[in-house]
XYZ file of C-alpha atoms in Angstrom:
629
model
C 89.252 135.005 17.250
C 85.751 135.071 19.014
C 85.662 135.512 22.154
C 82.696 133.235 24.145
C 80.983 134.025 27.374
C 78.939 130.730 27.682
C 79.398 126.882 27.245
C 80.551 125.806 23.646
C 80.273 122.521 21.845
C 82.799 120.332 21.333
C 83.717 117.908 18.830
C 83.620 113.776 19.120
C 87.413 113.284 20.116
C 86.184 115.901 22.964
C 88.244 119.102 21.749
C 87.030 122.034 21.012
C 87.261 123.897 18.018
C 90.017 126.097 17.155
C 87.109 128.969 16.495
C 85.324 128.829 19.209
C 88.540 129.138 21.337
C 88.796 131.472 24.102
C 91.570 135.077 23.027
C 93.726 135.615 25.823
C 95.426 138.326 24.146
C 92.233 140.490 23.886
C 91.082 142.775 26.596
C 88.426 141.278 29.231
C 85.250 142.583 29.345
C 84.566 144.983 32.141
C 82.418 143.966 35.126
C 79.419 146.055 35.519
C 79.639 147.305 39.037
C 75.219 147.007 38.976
C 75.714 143.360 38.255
C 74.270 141.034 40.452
C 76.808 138.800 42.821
C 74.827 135.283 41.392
C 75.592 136.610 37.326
C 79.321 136.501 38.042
C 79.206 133.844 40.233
C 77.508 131.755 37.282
C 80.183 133.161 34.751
C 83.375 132.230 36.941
C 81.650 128.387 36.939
C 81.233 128.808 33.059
C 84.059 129.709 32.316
C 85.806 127.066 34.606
C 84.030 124.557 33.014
C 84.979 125.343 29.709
C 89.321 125.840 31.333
C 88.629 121.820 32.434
C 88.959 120.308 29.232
C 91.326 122.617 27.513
C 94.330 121.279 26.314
C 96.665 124.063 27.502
C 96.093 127.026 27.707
C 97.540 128.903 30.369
C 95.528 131.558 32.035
C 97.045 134.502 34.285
C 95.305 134.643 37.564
C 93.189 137.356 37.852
C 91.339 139.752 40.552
C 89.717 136.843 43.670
C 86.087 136.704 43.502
C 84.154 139.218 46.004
C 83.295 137.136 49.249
C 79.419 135.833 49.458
C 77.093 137.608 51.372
C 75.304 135.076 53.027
C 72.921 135.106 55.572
C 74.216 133.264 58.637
C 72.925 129.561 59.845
C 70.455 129.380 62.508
C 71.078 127.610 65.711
C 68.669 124.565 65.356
C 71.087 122.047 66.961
C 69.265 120.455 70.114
C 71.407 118.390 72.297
C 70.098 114.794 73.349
C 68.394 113.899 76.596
C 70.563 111.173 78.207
C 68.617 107.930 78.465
C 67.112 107.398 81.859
C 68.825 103.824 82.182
C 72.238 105.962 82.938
C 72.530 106.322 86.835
C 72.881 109.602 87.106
C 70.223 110.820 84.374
C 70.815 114.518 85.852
C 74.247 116.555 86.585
C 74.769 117.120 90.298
C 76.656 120.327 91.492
C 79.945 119.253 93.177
C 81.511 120.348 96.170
C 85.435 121.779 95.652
C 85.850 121.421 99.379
C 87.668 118.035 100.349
C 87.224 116.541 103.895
C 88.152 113.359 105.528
C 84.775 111.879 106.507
C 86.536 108.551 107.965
C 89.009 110.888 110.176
C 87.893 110.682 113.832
C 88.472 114.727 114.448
C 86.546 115.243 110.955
C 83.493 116.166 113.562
C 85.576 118.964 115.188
C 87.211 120.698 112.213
C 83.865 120.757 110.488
C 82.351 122.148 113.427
C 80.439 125.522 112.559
C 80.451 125.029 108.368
C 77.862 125.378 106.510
C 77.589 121.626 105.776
C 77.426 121.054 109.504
C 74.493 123.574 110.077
C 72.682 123.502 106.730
C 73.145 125.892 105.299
C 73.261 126.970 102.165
C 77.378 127.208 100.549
C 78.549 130.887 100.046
C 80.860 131.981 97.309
C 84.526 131.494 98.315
C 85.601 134.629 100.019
C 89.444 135.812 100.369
C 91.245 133.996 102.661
C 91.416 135.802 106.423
C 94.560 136.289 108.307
C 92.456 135.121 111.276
C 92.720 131.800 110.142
C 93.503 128.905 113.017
C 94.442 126.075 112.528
C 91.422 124.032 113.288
C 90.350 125.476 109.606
C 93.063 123.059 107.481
C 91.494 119.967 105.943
C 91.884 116.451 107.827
C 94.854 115.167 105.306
C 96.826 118.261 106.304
C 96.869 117.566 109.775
C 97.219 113.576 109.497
C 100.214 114.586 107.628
C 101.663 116.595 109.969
C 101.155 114.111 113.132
C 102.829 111.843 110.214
C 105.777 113.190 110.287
C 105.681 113.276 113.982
C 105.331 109.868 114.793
C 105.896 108.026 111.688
C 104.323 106.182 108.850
C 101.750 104.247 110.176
C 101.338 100.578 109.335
C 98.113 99.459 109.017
C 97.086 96.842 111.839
C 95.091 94.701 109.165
C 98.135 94.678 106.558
C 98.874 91.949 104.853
C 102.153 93.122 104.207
C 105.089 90.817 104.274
C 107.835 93.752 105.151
C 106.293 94.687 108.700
C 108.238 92.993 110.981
C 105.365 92.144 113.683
C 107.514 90.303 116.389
C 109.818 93.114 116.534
C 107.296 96.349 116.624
C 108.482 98.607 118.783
C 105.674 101.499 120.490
C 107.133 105.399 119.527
C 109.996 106.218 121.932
C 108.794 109.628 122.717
C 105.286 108.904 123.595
C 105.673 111.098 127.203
C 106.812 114.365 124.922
C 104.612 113.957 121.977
C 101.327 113.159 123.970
C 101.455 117.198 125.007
C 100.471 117.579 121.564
C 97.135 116.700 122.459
C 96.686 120.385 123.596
C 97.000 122.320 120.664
C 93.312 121.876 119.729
C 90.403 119.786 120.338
C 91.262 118.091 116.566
C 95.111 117.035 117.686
C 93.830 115.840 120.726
C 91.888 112.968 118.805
C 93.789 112.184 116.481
C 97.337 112.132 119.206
C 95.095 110.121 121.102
C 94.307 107.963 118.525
C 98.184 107.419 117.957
C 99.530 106.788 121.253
C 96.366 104.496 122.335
C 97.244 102.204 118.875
C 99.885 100.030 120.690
C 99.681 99.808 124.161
C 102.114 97.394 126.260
C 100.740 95.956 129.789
C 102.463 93.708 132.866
C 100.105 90.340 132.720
C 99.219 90.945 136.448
C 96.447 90.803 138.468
C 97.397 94.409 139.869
C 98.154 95.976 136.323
C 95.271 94.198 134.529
C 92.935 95.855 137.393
C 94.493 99.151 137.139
C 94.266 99.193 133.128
C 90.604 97.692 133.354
C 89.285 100.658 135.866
C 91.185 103.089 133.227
C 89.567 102.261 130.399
C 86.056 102.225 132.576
C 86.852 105.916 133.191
C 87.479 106.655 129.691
C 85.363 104.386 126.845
C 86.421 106.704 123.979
C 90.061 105.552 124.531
C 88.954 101.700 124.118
C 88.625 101.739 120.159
C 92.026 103.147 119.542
C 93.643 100.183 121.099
C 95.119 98.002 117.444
C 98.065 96.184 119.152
C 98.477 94.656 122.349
C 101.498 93.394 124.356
C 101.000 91.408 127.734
C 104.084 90.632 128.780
C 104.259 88.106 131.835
C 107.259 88.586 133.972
C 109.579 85.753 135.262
C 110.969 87.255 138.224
C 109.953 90.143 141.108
C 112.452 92.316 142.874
C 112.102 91.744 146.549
C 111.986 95.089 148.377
C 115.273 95.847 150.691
C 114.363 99.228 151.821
C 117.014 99.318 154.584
C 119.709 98.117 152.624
C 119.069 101.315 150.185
C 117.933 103.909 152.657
C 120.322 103.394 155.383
C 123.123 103.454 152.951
C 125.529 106.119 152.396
C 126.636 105.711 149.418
C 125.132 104.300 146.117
C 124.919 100.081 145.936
C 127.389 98.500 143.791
C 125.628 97.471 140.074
C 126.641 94.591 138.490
C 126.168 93.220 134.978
C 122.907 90.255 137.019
C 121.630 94.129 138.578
C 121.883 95.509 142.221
C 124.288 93.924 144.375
C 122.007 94.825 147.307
C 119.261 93.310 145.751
C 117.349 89.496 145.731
C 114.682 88.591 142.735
C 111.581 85.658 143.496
C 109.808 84.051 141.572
C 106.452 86.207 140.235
C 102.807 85.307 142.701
C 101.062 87.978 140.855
C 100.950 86.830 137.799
C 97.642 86.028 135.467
C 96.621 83.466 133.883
C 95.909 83.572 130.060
C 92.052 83.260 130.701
C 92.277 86.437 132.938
C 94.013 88.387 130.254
C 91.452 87.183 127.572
C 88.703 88.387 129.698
C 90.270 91.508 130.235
C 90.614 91.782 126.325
C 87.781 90.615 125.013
C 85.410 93.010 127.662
C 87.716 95.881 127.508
C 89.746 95.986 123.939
C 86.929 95.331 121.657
C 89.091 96.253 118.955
C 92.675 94.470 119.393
C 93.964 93.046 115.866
C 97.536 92.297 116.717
C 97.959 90.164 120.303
C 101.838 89.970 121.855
C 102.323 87.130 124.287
C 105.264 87.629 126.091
C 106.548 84.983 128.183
C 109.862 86.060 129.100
C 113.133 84.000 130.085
C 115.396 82.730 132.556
C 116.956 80.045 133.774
C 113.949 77.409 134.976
C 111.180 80.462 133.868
C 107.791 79.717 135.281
C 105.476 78.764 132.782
C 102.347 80.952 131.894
C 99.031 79.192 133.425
C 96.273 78.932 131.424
C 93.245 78.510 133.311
C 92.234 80.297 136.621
C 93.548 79.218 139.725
C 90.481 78.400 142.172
C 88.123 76.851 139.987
C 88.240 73.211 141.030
C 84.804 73.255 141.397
C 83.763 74.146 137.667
C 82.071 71.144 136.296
C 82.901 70.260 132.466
C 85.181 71.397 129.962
C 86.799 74.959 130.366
C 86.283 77.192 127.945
C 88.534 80.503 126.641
C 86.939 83.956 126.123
C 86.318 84.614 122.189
C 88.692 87.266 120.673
C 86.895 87.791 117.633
C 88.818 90.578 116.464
C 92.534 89.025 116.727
C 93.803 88.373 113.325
C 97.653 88.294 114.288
C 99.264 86.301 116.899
C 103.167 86.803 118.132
C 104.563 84.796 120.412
C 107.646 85.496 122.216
C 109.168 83.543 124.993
C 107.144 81.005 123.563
C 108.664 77.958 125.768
C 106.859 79.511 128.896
C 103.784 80.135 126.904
C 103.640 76.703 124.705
C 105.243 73.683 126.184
C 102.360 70.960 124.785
C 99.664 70.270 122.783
C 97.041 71.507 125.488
C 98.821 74.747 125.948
C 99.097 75.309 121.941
C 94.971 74.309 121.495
C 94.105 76.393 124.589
C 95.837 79.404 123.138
C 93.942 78.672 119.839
C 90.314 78.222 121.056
C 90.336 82.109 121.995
C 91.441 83.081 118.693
C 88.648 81.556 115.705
C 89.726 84.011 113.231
C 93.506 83.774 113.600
C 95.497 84.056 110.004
C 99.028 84.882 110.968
C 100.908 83.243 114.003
C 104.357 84.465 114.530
C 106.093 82.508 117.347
C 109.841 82.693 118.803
C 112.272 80.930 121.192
C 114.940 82.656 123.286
C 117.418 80.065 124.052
C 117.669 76.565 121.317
C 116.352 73.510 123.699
C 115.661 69.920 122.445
C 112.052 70.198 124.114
C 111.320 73.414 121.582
C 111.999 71.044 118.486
C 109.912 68.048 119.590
C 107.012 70.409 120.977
C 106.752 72.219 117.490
C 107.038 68.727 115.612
C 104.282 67.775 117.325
C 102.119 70.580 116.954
C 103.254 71.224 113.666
C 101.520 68.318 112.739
C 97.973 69.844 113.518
C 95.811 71.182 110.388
C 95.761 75.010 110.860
C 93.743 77.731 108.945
C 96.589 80.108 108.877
C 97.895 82.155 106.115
C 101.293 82.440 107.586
C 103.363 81.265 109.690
C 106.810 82.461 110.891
C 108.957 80.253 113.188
C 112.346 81.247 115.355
C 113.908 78.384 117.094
C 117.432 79.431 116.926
C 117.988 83.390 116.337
C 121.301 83.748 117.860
C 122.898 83.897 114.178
C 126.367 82.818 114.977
C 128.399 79.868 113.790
C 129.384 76.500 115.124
C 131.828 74.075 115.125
C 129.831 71.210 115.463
C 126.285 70.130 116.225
C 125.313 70.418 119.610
C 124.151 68.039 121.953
C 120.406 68.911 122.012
C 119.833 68.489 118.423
C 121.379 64.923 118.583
C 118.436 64.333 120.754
C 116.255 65.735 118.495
C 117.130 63.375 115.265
C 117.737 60.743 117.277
C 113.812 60.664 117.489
C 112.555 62.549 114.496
C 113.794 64.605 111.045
C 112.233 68.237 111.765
C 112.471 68.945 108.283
C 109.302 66.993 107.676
C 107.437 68.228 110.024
C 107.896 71.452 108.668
C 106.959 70.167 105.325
C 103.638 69.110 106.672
C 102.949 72.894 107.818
C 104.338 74.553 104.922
C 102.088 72.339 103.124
C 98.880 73.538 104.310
C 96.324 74.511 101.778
C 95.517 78.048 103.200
C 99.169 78.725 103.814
C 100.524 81.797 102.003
C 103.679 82.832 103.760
C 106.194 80.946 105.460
C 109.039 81.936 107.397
C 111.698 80.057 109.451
C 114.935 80.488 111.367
C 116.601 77.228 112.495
C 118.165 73.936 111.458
C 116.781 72.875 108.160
C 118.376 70.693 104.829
C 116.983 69.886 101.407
C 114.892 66.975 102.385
C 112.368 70.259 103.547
C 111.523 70.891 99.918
C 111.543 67.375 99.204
C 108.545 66.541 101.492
C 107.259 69.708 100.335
C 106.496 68.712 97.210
C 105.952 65.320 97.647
C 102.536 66.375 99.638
C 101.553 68.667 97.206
C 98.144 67.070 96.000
C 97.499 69.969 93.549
C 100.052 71.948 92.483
C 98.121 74.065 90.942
C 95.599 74.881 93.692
C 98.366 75.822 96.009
C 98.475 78.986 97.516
C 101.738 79.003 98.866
C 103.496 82.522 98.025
C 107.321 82.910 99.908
C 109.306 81.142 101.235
C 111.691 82.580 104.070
C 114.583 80.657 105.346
C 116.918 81.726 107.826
C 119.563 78.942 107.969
C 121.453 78.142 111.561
C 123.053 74.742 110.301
C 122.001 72.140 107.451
C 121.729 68.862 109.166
C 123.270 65.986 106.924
C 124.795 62.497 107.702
C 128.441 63.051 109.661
C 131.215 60.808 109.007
C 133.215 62.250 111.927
C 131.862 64.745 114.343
C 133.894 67.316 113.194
C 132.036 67.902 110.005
C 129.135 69.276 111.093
C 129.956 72.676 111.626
C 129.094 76.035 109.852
C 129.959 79.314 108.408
C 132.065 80.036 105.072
C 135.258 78.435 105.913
C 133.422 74.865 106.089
C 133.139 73.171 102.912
C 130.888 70.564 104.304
C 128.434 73.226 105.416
C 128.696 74.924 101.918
C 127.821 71.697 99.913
C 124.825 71.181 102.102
C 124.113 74.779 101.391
C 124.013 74.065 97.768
C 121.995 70.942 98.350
C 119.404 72.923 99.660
C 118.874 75.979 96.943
C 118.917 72.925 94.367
C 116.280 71.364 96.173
C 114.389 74.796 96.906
C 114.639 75.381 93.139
C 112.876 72.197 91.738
C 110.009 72.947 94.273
C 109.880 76.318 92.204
C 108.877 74.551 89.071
C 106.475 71.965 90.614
C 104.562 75.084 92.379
C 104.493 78.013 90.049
C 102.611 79.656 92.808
C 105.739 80.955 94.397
C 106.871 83.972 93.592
C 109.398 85.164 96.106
C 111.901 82.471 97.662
C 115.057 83.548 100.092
C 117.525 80.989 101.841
C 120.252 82.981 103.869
C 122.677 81.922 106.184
C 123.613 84.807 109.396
C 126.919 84.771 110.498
C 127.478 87.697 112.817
C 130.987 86.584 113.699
C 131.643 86.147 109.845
C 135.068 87.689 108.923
C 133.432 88.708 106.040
C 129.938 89.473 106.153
C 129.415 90.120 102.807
C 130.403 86.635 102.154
C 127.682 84.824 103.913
C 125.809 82.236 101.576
C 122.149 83.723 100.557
C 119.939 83.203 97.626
C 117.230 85.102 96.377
C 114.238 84.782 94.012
C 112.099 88.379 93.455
C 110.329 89.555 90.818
C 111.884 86.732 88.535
C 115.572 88.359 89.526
C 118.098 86.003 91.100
C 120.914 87.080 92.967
C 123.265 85.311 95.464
C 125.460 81.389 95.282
C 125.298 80.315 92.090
C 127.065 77.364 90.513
C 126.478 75.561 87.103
C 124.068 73.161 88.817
C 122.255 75.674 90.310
C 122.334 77.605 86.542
C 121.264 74.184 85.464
C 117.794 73.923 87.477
C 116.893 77.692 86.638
C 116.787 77.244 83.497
C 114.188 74.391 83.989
C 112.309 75.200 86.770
C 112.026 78.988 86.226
C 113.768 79.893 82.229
C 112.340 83.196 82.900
C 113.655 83.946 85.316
C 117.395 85.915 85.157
C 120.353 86.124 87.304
C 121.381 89.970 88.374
C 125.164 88.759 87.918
C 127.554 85.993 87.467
C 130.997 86.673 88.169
C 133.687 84.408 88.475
C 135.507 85.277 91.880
C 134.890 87.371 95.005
C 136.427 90.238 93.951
C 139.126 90.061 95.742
C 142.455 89.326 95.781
C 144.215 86.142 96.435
C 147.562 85.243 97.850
C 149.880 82.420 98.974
C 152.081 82.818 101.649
C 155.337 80.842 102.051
C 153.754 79.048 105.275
C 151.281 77.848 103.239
C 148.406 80.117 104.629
C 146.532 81.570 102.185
C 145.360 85.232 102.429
C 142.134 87.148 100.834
C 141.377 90.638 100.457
C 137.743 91.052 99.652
C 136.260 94.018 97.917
C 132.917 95.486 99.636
C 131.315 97.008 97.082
C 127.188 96.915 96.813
C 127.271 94.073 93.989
C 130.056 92.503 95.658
C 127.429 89.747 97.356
C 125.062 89.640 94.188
C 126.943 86.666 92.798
C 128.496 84.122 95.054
C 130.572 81.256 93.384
C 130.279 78.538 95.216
C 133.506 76.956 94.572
C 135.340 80.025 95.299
C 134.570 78.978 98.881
C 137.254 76.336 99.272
C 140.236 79.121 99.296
C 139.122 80.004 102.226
C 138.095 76.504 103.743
C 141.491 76.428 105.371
C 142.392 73.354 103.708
C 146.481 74.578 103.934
C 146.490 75.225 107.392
C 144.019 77.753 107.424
C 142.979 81.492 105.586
C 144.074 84.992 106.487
C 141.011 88.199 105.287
C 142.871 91.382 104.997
C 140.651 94.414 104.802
C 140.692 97.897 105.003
C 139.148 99.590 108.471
C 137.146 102.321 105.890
C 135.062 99.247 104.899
C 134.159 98.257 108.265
C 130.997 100.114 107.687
C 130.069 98.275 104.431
C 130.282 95.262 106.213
C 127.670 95.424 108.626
C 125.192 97.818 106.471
C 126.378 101.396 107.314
C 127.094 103.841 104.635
C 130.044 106.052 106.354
C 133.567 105.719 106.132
C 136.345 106.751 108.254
C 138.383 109.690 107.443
C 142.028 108.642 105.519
C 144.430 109.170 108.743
C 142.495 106.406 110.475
C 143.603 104.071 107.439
C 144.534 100.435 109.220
C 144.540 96.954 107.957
C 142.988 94.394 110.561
C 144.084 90.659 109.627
C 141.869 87.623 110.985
C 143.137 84.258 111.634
C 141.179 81.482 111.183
């Protein structure tokens, strides 16, 4: 055969002849080592080529090709110019170092740095045991005074978890204000935290002293977030002989000193006093605590200054500008009209949240609220206590006959919840379904409601008696349970007519409850359900809310039952976390002492569970306690 060393022809059906084949049994040519790198380079593709359109012919694989000497690619690449509409057309050096510029004791721990001065930043140099503490960042020591006092709630939130009726100022305010002396930075920011919420006698004497103590010290002034003024309702009288001349110590009773005689207050201000005191000194005051105190006939709070009979026209209240959040407590000696409630208000333009409470239920708190319920308000909540003893009754009491004998309160709460800036709204008290009735009956626009929660605390559902003994409440009265029932059906239609609501709670406190785990609740969060349910209550879910689910339906207490041969019938209840998820609602009448009455049987290690705690007793202390109701 011939062997080829170039391209060869090939015939029409695109073969190539059998002569001009390639011999792959004959020895290969050498390679001249003087040959050029391009000749073989040319050959290899030749011969390539020609191996593409072979039948078969199968080649062994010989020596790789030498690698190509090539001169390397120059670097012509020439990165872009950003465009000059970008805002920051060139790249600014950035500082590692992170401060708090909003901290008030920023100004002292960046005292003598270069930023401070000027000066130009040095390379970062190994860290010096001489280091204080002054030289930690802002966030280190925030965290630290954190820890200290606790988290800190901001006085503007909008949070619906703080609790702003029962804020409480830090306990150990005396021990932790020596803080203040570690370094001119704690002393700020201690300052700063034991100034926040301040608590003040509404007296002419205290409101003098605080005045001429915040003269002496401006810088405190702007710490000052919460205020309490807290008017009192009685004034020791002093007995110093009865005390010094004494040899021994003066009986106490539970009413105080035996020894000792109480009258009635003659220092007290009056609210326009302590809103000039406010507005001149407390610039800054977001949260305001009116405390009007109680006892039995309480003097009520004045509201205008004494000695001004010869003022001519209307009286006007100082402006608190900054006051976003009013709490009320005591409010019966702070509110007891319309005039009180619109003098309170004219201070306060920029009011959003009014929180207001009553110590003792009285017949005069329900009508004055009805009426001033009726007002239009710019609030954005609103949380209402008339009745926060949380215990049961056996029967309605005499006030609140008064009360519907002249009005249903239900619809006057209706009108407020109504509002069209109202967000939140919380309530403690008497209330029945004919509340979410009128609710959504005076909804205009459903869908340009704003309404968010709604938080009821129920003392008793009010309902037409047959006999006066069916008015009571608490889990052994059916009555009270179907009314119960009434109510979260009602609450749940008002669900699907206002798809603005997103969190809905109707509980029932019983803190004489045999079994507080028992207590009627239900609860709508995050589209999770979890409390009474019954298949009517199932029913109206599913069309007011079908995406909404239930955490748990289970078919008893989880418990166990019994019948006794007198007829009594006794339960055993089973505290365990998702015991109170699911509440049947007809599992109620075994223990509506319909046989002459229930017995609840539980174990003393459970006693915790009951009321919230998480500890148990040991096993020797194992007892069984049996109520009889």
């Amino acid at each position: 055969m011939e062997r080829i060393a170039g391209p060869s022809p090939v015939d029409p059906d695109g073969n190539i002849p059998v002569s001009r084949a390639i011999d792959t049994q004959g020895p290969r040519a050498e390679k001249s080592p003087s040959a050029p790198h391009a000749d073989n380079y040319t050959c290899m593709s030749d011969r390539l080529s020609q191996l593409s359109v072979s039948p078969s012919s199968p080649i062994p694989p010989g020596p790789p090709s030498p690698q190509l000497n090539q001169p390397p690619m120059p670097q012509d690449f020439i990165p872009p110019t950003r465009p000059s509409s970008t805002p920051f057309p060139q790249p600014e050096p950035r500082s590692t170092e992170v401060r708090c510029i909003s901290c008030p004791a920023s100004q002292f721990l960046t005292a003598g740095t270069p930023e401070s001065t000027g000066q130009p930043l040095a390379e970062p140099a190994e860290p010096s045991p001489n280091m204080s503490l002054s030289d930690l960042p802002a966030e280190i020591h925030e965290c630290i005074l954190d820890h200290l006092f606790g988290f800190r709630v901001s006085a503007a939130s909008k949070s619906s978890v703080t609790r702003w009726g029962t804020a409480l100022r830090h306990p150990r305010r005396r021990e932790l204000s020596e803080l203040a002396l570690v370094s001119p930075a704690w002393r700020v920011m201690i300052q700063e935290r034991l100034y926040r919420h301040i608590k003040l006698k509404a007296s002419i004497e205290s409101l003098t002293s605080a005045l001429a103590y915040f003269a002496a010290r401006p810088h405190l002034q702007s710490y000052v977030k919460h205020l309490e003024l807290w008017f009192p309702v009685f004034h020791p009288k002093n007995r110093p002989l009865a005390l010094s001349t004494a040899t021994t110590l003066p009986a106490v009773t539970p009413d105080g000193l035996s020894t000792a005689s109480y009258v009635l207050p003659v220092d007290n201000c009056s609210l326009e006093e302590a809103f000039y005191f406010v507005a001149e000194t407390l610039p800054n005051v977001c949260v305001l605590t009116l405390e009007g105190g109680e006892r039995k006939k309480a003097p009520k709070v004045r509201n205008w200054i004494r000695d001004s009979g010869d003022q001519q026209g209307p009286r006007t209240m100082p402006q608190l500008e900054s006051v976003k959040r009013l709490i009320c407590k005591g409010q019966w000696n702070l509110i007891r009209g319309e005039e009180d409630f619109e003098a309170i208000m004219s201070a306060l333009p920029n009011l959003r949240e009014w929180h207001g409470s009553y110590s003792k239920p009285k017949s005069k708190s329900y009508l004055t609220m009805a009426d001033i319920l009726l007002k239009p308000m710019s609030l954005s909540s609103l949380d209402l206590c008339l009745e926060g003893d949380y215990r049961r009754e056996l029967t309605f009491p005499s006030y609140f006959f008064k009360v519907s004998s002249k009005l249903h309160f239900c619809s006057r709460l209706a009108t407020a919840a109504a509002s069209p800036s109202l967000q939140h709204f919380s309530y403690t008290g008497r209330v029945c379904k004919h509340f979410f009735v009128e609710l959504a009956a005076r909804q205009r626009d459903p869908r340009a409601a704003r309404l968010q929660s709604i938080d009821l605390t129920v003392k008793n559902c009010c309902r037409p008696l047959a006999s006066w003994n069916e008015s009571g409440s608490g889990i052994t009265d059916m009555n009270f349970i179907n009314a119960f029932e009434e109510l979260v059906i009602a609450g749940i239609r008002v669900l699907g007519k206002l798809p603005s609501i997103e969190y809905l709670r109707i509980r029932y406190v019983d803190l004489d409850s045999p079994c507080p785990p028992l207590n009627p609740h239900f609860t709508l969060r995050n589209g999770r359900v979890t409390g009474v349910w019954s298949d009517a209550i199932i029913a109206e879910m599913n069309a007011a809310r079908p995406q909404a689910r239930f955490a748990e339906l289970s078919d008893s207490f989880g418990g166990e039952v019994a019948c006794r041969k007198d007829g009594r019938i006794t339960f055993t209840p089973e505290f365990s976390p998702a015991a109170s998820q699911s509440l049947k609602l007809s599992n109620y009448a075994l223990l509506s002492g319909t046989n002459g009455g229930f017995t609840v049987t539980y174990d003393s290690r459970l006693v915790p569970a009951m009321v919230g705690g998480g500890s148990t007793l040991p096993e020797n202390v194992l007892q069984h306690h049996t109520l009889l109701f």
